[in-house]
């Protein structure tokens, strides 16, 4: 299974913020949409960074006035991305190595989706169940 299959079910819409939005606006959007990260993008949907709830917690713990500062002061600018052909084991590797839970999908230099650790777990569990069903059928008919 690849990112393309995951996005076919999940959809390609990604919640984004612009680099000059305030940290407070970003926090409000995360809370309202019940998600853990926003991709920071240009109007042309080029990925400029990623801002997760952890970045906001860190910023506010250091200085509560950070909430009025722009997002690009707190985002991670070096974003690890994947493409439509990235496999589930590759997604798991990237998340484990980078210690993060979100991977923007980039196609032709533009944002084309987002995969979270929740998506990876969901599809990996489905794969394991399908493998075990196939094994049971094989044994039963063998
Ligand atoms: P997360 O586990 O996704 O909430 O993010 C933990 C930290 O990693 C935060 O500082 C994020 O800005 C950063 N981060 C999240 N996703 C990525 C990514 N795909 N590439 C680089 N950094 C990321």
PDB file of C-alpha atoms and ligand atoms in Angstrom:
ATOM      1  CA  UNK A   1       0.000   0.000   0.000  1.00  0.00           C
ATOM      2  CA  UNK A   2       1.241   3.497  -0.840  1.00  0.00           C
ATOM      3  CA  UNK A   3       0.420   7.116  -0.059  1.00  0.00           C
ATOM      4  CA  UNK A   4      -1.724   7.245  -3.212  1.00  0.00           C
ATOM      5  CA  UNK A   5      -4.087   4.573  -1.767  1.00  0.00           C
ATOM      6  CA  UNK A   6      -4.241   6.331   1.607  1.00  0.00           C
ATOM      7  CA  UNK A   7      -5.153   9.656  -0.016  1.00  0.00           C
ATOM      8  CA  UNK A   8      -7.760   7.976  -2.249  1.00  0.00           C
ATOM      9  CA  UNK A   9      -9.785   7.203   0.904  1.00  0.00           C
ATOM     10  CA  UNK A  10      -8.750  10.101   3.108  1.00  0.00           C
ATOM     11  CA  UNK A  11      -8.844  12.898   0.532  1.00  0.00           C
ATOM     12  CA  UNK A  12      -6.217  15.434  -0.471  1.00  0.00           C
ATOM     13  CA  UNK A  13      -7.384  18.501   1.407  1.00  0.00           C
ATOM     14  CA  UNK A  14      -4.767  19.909   3.804  1.00  0.00           C
ATOM     15  CA  UNK A  15      -5.291  22.683   6.350  1.00  0.00           C
ATOM     16  CA  UNK A  16      -2.664  25.356   5.815  1.00  0.00           C
ATOM     17  CA  UNK A  17      -1.617  28.730   7.245  1.00  0.00           C
ATOM     18  CA  UNK A  18       0.455  31.476   5.716  1.00  0.00           C
ATOM     19  CA  UNK A  19       3.870  32.268   7.240  1.00  0.00           C
ATOM     20  CA  UNK A  20       2.656  35.654   8.498  1.00  0.00           C
ATOM     21  CA  UNK A  21      -0.446  34.361  10.331  1.00  0.00           C
ATOM     22  CA  UNK A  22      -0.188  34.814  14.087  1.00  0.00           C
ATOM     23  CA  UNK A  23       0.624  31.850  16.307  1.00  0.00           C
ATOM     24  CA  UNK A  24      -2.702  32.492  18.054  1.00  0.00           C
ATOM     25  CA  UNK A  25      -4.651  32.124  14.777  1.00  0.00           C
ATOM     26  CA  UNK A  26      -2.800  28.871  14.082  1.00  0.00           C
ATOM     27  CA  UNK A  27      -3.582  27.566  17.596  1.00  0.00           C
ATOM     28  CA  UNK A  28      -7.267  28.460  17.120  1.00  0.00           C
ATOM     29  CA  UNK A  29      -7.382  26.578  13.795  1.00  0.00           C
ATOM     30  CA  UNK A  30      -5.737  23.477  15.323  1.00  0.00           C
ATOM     31  CA  UNK A  31      -8.245  23.518  18.198  1.00  0.00           C
ATOM     32  CA  UNK A  32     -11.266  24.157  15.967  1.00  0.00           C
ATOM     33  CA  UNK A  33     -10.351  21.407  13.477  1.00  0.00           C
ATOM     34  CA  UNK A  34      -9.081  18.993  16.169  1.00  0.00           C
ATOM     35  CA  UNK A  35      -5.799  18.327  14.375  1.00  0.00           C
ATOM     36  CA  UNK A  36      -2.141  18.317  15.410  1.00  0.00           C
ATOM     37  CA  UNK A  37      -0.297  20.215  12.676  1.00  0.00           C
ATOM     38  CA  UNK A  38      -0.692  22.794   9.925  1.00  0.00           C
ATOM     39  CA  UNK A  39       1.372  23.027   6.777  1.00  0.00           C
ATOM     40  CA  UNK A  40       2.746  26.534   6.289  1.00  0.00           C
ATOM     41  CA  UNK A  41       2.359  27.284   2.609  1.00  0.00           C
ATOM     42  CA  UNK A  42       2.505  29.991  -0.039  1.00  0.00           C
ATOM     43  CA  UNK A  43      -0.663  30.896  -1.989  1.00  0.00           C
ATOM     44  CA  UNK A  44       0.723  28.617  -4.765  1.00  0.00           C
ATOM     45  CA  UNK A  45       0.698  25.699  -2.272  1.00  0.00           C
ATOM     46  CA  UNK A  46       4.463  25.457  -1.996  1.00  0.00           C
ATOM     47  CA  UNK A  47       5.495  24.042   1.384  1.00  0.00           C
ATOM     48  CA  UNK A  48       7.300  26.688   3.457  1.00  0.00           C
ATOM     49  CA  UNK A  49       7.247  24.867   6.778  1.00  0.00           C
ATOM     50  CA  UNK A  50       5.212  22.838   9.248  1.00  0.00           C
ATOM     51  CA  UNK A  51       3.806  23.963  12.598  1.00  0.00           C
ATOM     52  CA  UNK A  52       2.690  21.347  15.084  1.00  0.00           C
ATOM     53  CA  UNK A  53       0.990  21.673  18.459  1.00  0.00           C
ATOM     54  CA  UNK A  54       4.397  20.904  20.009  1.00  0.00           C
ATOM     55  CA  UNK A  55       5.913  24.025  18.436  1.00  0.00           C
ATOM     56  CA  UNK A  56       3.105  26.118  19.949  1.00  0.00           C
ATOM     57  CA  UNK A  57       3.499  24.560  23.409  1.00  0.00           C
ATOM     58  CA  UNK A  58       7.258  25.197  23.294  1.00  0.00           C
ATOM     59  CA  UNK A  59       6.806  28.809  22.149  1.00  0.00           C
ATOM     60  CA  UNK A  60       4.151  29.661  24.753  1.00  0.00           C
ATOM     61  CA  UNK A  61       6.128  27.981  27.552  1.00  0.00           C
ATOM     62  CA  UNK A  62       9.131  30.160  26.665  1.00  0.00           C
ATOM     63  CA  UNK A  63       7.065  33.359  26.323  1.00  0.00           C
ATOM     64  CA  UNK A  64       3.253  33.672  26.351  1.00  0.00           C
ATOM     65  CA  UNK A  65       3.554  36.799  24.182  1.00  0.00           C
ATOM     66  CA  UNK A  66       4.691  34.472  21.341  1.00  0.00           C
ATOM     67  CA  UNK A  67       1.003  34.073  20.470  1.00  0.00           C
ATOM     68  CA  UNK A  68       1.047  37.473  18.775  1.00  0.00           C
ATOM     69  CA  UNK A  69       4.194  36.637  16.747  1.00  0.00           C
ATOM     70  CA  UNK A  70       4.078  35.231  13.184  1.00  0.00           C
ATOM     71  CA  UNK A  71       4.026  31.494  12.545  1.00  0.00           C
ATOM     72  CA  UNK A  72       7.284  31.509  10.549  1.00  0.00           C
ATOM     73  CA  UNK A  73       9.249  32.310  13.721  1.00  0.00           C
ATOM     74  CA  UNK A  74       8.200  28.981  15.263  1.00  0.00           C
ATOM     75  CA  UNK A  75       7.598  26.562  12.365  1.00  0.00           C
ATOM     76  CA  UNK A  76      10.071  23.895  11.265  1.00  0.00           C
ATOM     77  CA  UNK A  77      11.395  25.168   7.932  1.00  0.00           C
ATOM     78  CA  UNK A  78      13.218  21.997   6.812  1.00  0.00           C
ATOM     79  CA  UNK A  79      10.222  19.810   6.106  1.00  0.00           C
ATOM     80  CA  UNK A  80      10.579  16.121   5.332  1.00  0.00           C
ATOM     81  CA  UNK A  81       7.982  15.210   2.703  1.00  0.00           C
ATOM     82  CA  UNK A  82       6.815  12.152   0.777  1.00  0.00           C
ATOM     83  CA  UNK A  83       5.234  11.553  -2.612  1.00  0.00           C
ATOM     84  CA  UNK A  84       2.371   9.428  -3.934  1.00  0.00           C
ATOM     85  CA  UNK A  85       4.596   6.364  -4.346  1.00  0.00           C
ATOM     86  CA  UNK A  86       6.022   6.332  -0.811  1.00  0.00           C
ATOM     87  CA  UNK A  87       5.160   2.984   0.853  1.00  0.00           C
ATOM     88  CA  UNK A  88       3.878   2.474   4.401  1.00  0.00           C
ATOM     89  CA  UNK A  89       7.240   1.063   5.643  1.00  0.00           C
ATOM     90  CA  UNK A  90       8.963   4.137   4.137  1.00  0.00           C
ATOM     91  CA  UNK A  91       6.459   6.448   5.899  1.00  0.00           C
ATOM     92  CA  UNK A  92       7.117   4.642   9.192  1.00  0.00           C
ATOM     93  CA  UNK A  93      10.882   5.008   8.662  1.00  0.00           C
ATOM     94  CA  UNK A  94      10.649   8.734   7.950  1.00  0.00           C
ATOM     95  CA  UNK A  95       8.452   9.381  10.999  1.00  0.00           C
ATOM     96  CA  UNK A  96      10.625   7.254  13.290  1.00  0.00           C
ATOM     97  CA  UNK A  97      13.914   8.769  12.107  1.00  0.00           C
ATOM     98  CA  UNK A  98      12.573  12.350  12.243  1.00  0.00           C
ATOM     99  CA  UNK A  99      10.555  11.815  15.491  1.00  0.00           C
ATOM    100  CA  UNK A 100       7.487  13.539  14.068  1.00  0.00           C
ATOM    101  CA  UNK A 101       3.927  12.469  13.301  1.00  0.00           C
ATOM    102  CA  UNK A 102       3.086  14.339  10.097  1.00  0.00           C
ATOM    103  CA  UNK A 103       4.311  14.058   6.501  1.00  0.00           C
ATOM    104  CA  UNK A 104       3.148  16.459   3.789  1.00  0.00           C
ATOM    105  CA  UNK A 105       2.721  14.860   0.366  1.00  0.00           C
ATOM    106  CA  UNK A 106       4.350  16.889  -2.417  1.00  0.00           C
ATOM    107  CA  UNK A 107       3.664  16.381  -6.129  1.00  0.00           C
ATOM    108  CA  UNK A 108       5.401  18.559  -8.740  1.00  0.00           C
ATOM    109  CA  UNK A 109       6.588  20.943  -6.019  1.00  0.00           C
ATOM    110  CA  UNK A 110       3.089  21.504  -4.638  1.00  0.00           C
ATOM    111  CA  UNK A 111       1.264  20.297  -1.533  1.00  0.00           C
ATOM    112  CA  UNK A 112      -0.974  17.371  -2.505  1.00  0.00           C
ATOM    113  CA  UNK A 113      -2.009  15.848   0.838  1.00  0.00           C
ATOM    114  CA  UNK A 114      -0.900  15.063   4.370  1.00  0.00           C
ATOM    115  CA  UNK A 115      -0.322  11.722   6.063  1.00  0.00           C
ATOM    116  CA  UNK A 116      -0.379  11.509   9.865  1.00  0.00           C
ATOM    117  CA  UNK A 117       0.837   8.741  12.152  1.00  0.00           C
ATOM    118  CA  UNK A 118      -2.860   7.908  12.763  1.00  0.00           C
ATOM    119  CA  UNK A 119      -3.329   7.207   9.040  1.00  0.00           C
ATOM    120  CA  UNK A 120      -0.212   5.027   8.961  1.00  0.00           C
ATOM    121  CA  UNK A 121      -1.376   2.954  11.944  1.00  0.00           C
ATOM    122  CA  UNK A 122      -4.891   2.576  10.491  1.00  0.00           C
ATOM    123  CA  UNK A 123      -3.656   1.303   7.108  1.00  0.00           C
ATOM    124  CA  UNK A 124      -0.927  -0.898   8.587  1.00  0.00           C
ATOM    125  CA  UNK A 125      -3.508  -2.591  10.838  1.00  0.00           C
ATOM    126  CA  UNK A 126      -5.764  -3.137   7.781  1.00  0.00           C
ATOM    127  CA  UNK A 127      -2.806  -4.677   5.915  1.00  0.00           C
ATOM    128  CA  UNK A 128      -1.943  -7.007   8.810  1.00  0.00           C
ATOM    129  CA  UNK A 129      -5.594  -8.119   9.060  1.00  0.00           C
ATOM    130  CA  UNK A 130      -5.711  -8.830   5.293  1.00  0.00           C
ATOM    131  CA  UNK A 131      -2.445 -10.831   5.518  1.00  0.00           C
ATOM    132  CA  UNK A 132      -3.735 -12.880   8.420  1.00  0.00           C
ATOM    133  CA  UNK A 133      -7.079 -13.517   6.651  1.00  0.00           C
ATOM    134  CA  UNK A 134      -5.209 -14.691   3.536  1.00  0.00           C
ATOM    135  CA  UNK A 135      -3.057 -16.993   5.686  1.00  0.00           C
ATOM    136  CA  UNK A 136      -6.142 -18.476   7.417  1.00  0.00           C
ATOM    137  CA  UNK A 137      -7.860 -19.067   4.035  1.00  0.00           C
ATOM    138  CA  UNK A 138      -4.699 -20.686   2.665  1.00  0.00           C
ATOM    139  CA  UNK A 139      -4.469 -23.060   5.657  1.00  0.00           C
ATOM    140  CA  UNK A 140      -8.210 -23.869   5.548  1.00  0.00           C
ATOM    141  CA  UNK A 141      -8.181 -24.708   1.833  1.00  0.00           C
ATOM    142  CA  UNK A 142      -4.721 -26.371   1.778  1.00  0.00           C
TER     143      UNK A 142
HETATM  144  P1  LIG B   1       4.747  16.304  15.398  1.00  0.00           P
HETATM  145  O1  LIG B   1       5.235  15.046  16.047  1.00  0.00           O
HETATM  146  O2  LIG B   1       4.377  16.081  13.970  1.00  0.00           O
HETATM  147  O3  LIG B   1       3.706  17.010  16.214  1.00  0.00           O
HETATM  148  O4  LIG B   1       6.008  17.322  15.292  1.00  0.00           O
HETATM  149  C1  LIG B   1       7.079  17.347  16.216  1.00  0.00           C
HETATM  150  C2  LIG B   1       8.117  18.359  15.703  1.00  0.00           C
HETATM  151  O5  LIG B   1       8.578  17.985  14.402  1.00  0.00           O
HETATM  152  C3  LIG B   1       7.614  19.809  15.557  1.00  0.00           C
HETATM  153  O6  LIG B   1       8.689  20.681  15.862  1.00  0.00           O
HETATM  154  C4  LIG B   1       7.256  19.924  14.066  1.00  0.00           C
HETATM  155  O7  LIG B   1       7.378  21.241  13.558  1.00  0.00           O
HETATM  156  C5  LIG B   1       8.278  18.996  13.440  1.00  0.00           C
HETATM  157  N1  LIG B   1       7.754  18.303  12.254  1.00  0.00           N
HETATM  158  C6  LIG B   1       6.534  17.724  12.108  1.00  0.00           C
HETATM  159  N2  LIG B   1       6.402  17.145  10.916  1.00  0.00           N
HETATM  160  C7  LIG B   1       7.564  17.353  10.261  1.00  0.00           C
HETATM  161  C8  LIG B   1       8.069  17.011   8.956  1.00  0.00           C
HETATM  162  N3  LIG B   1       7.352  16.304   8.092  1.00  0.00           N
HETATM  163  N4  LIG B   1       9.329  17.428   8.619  1.00  0.00           N
HETATM  164  C9  LIG B   1      10.076  18.114   9.508  1.00  0.00           C
HETATM  165  N5  LIG B   1       9.674  18.463  10.741  1.00  0.00           N
HETATM  166  C10 LIG B   1       8.431  18.082  11.132  1.00  0.00           C
END
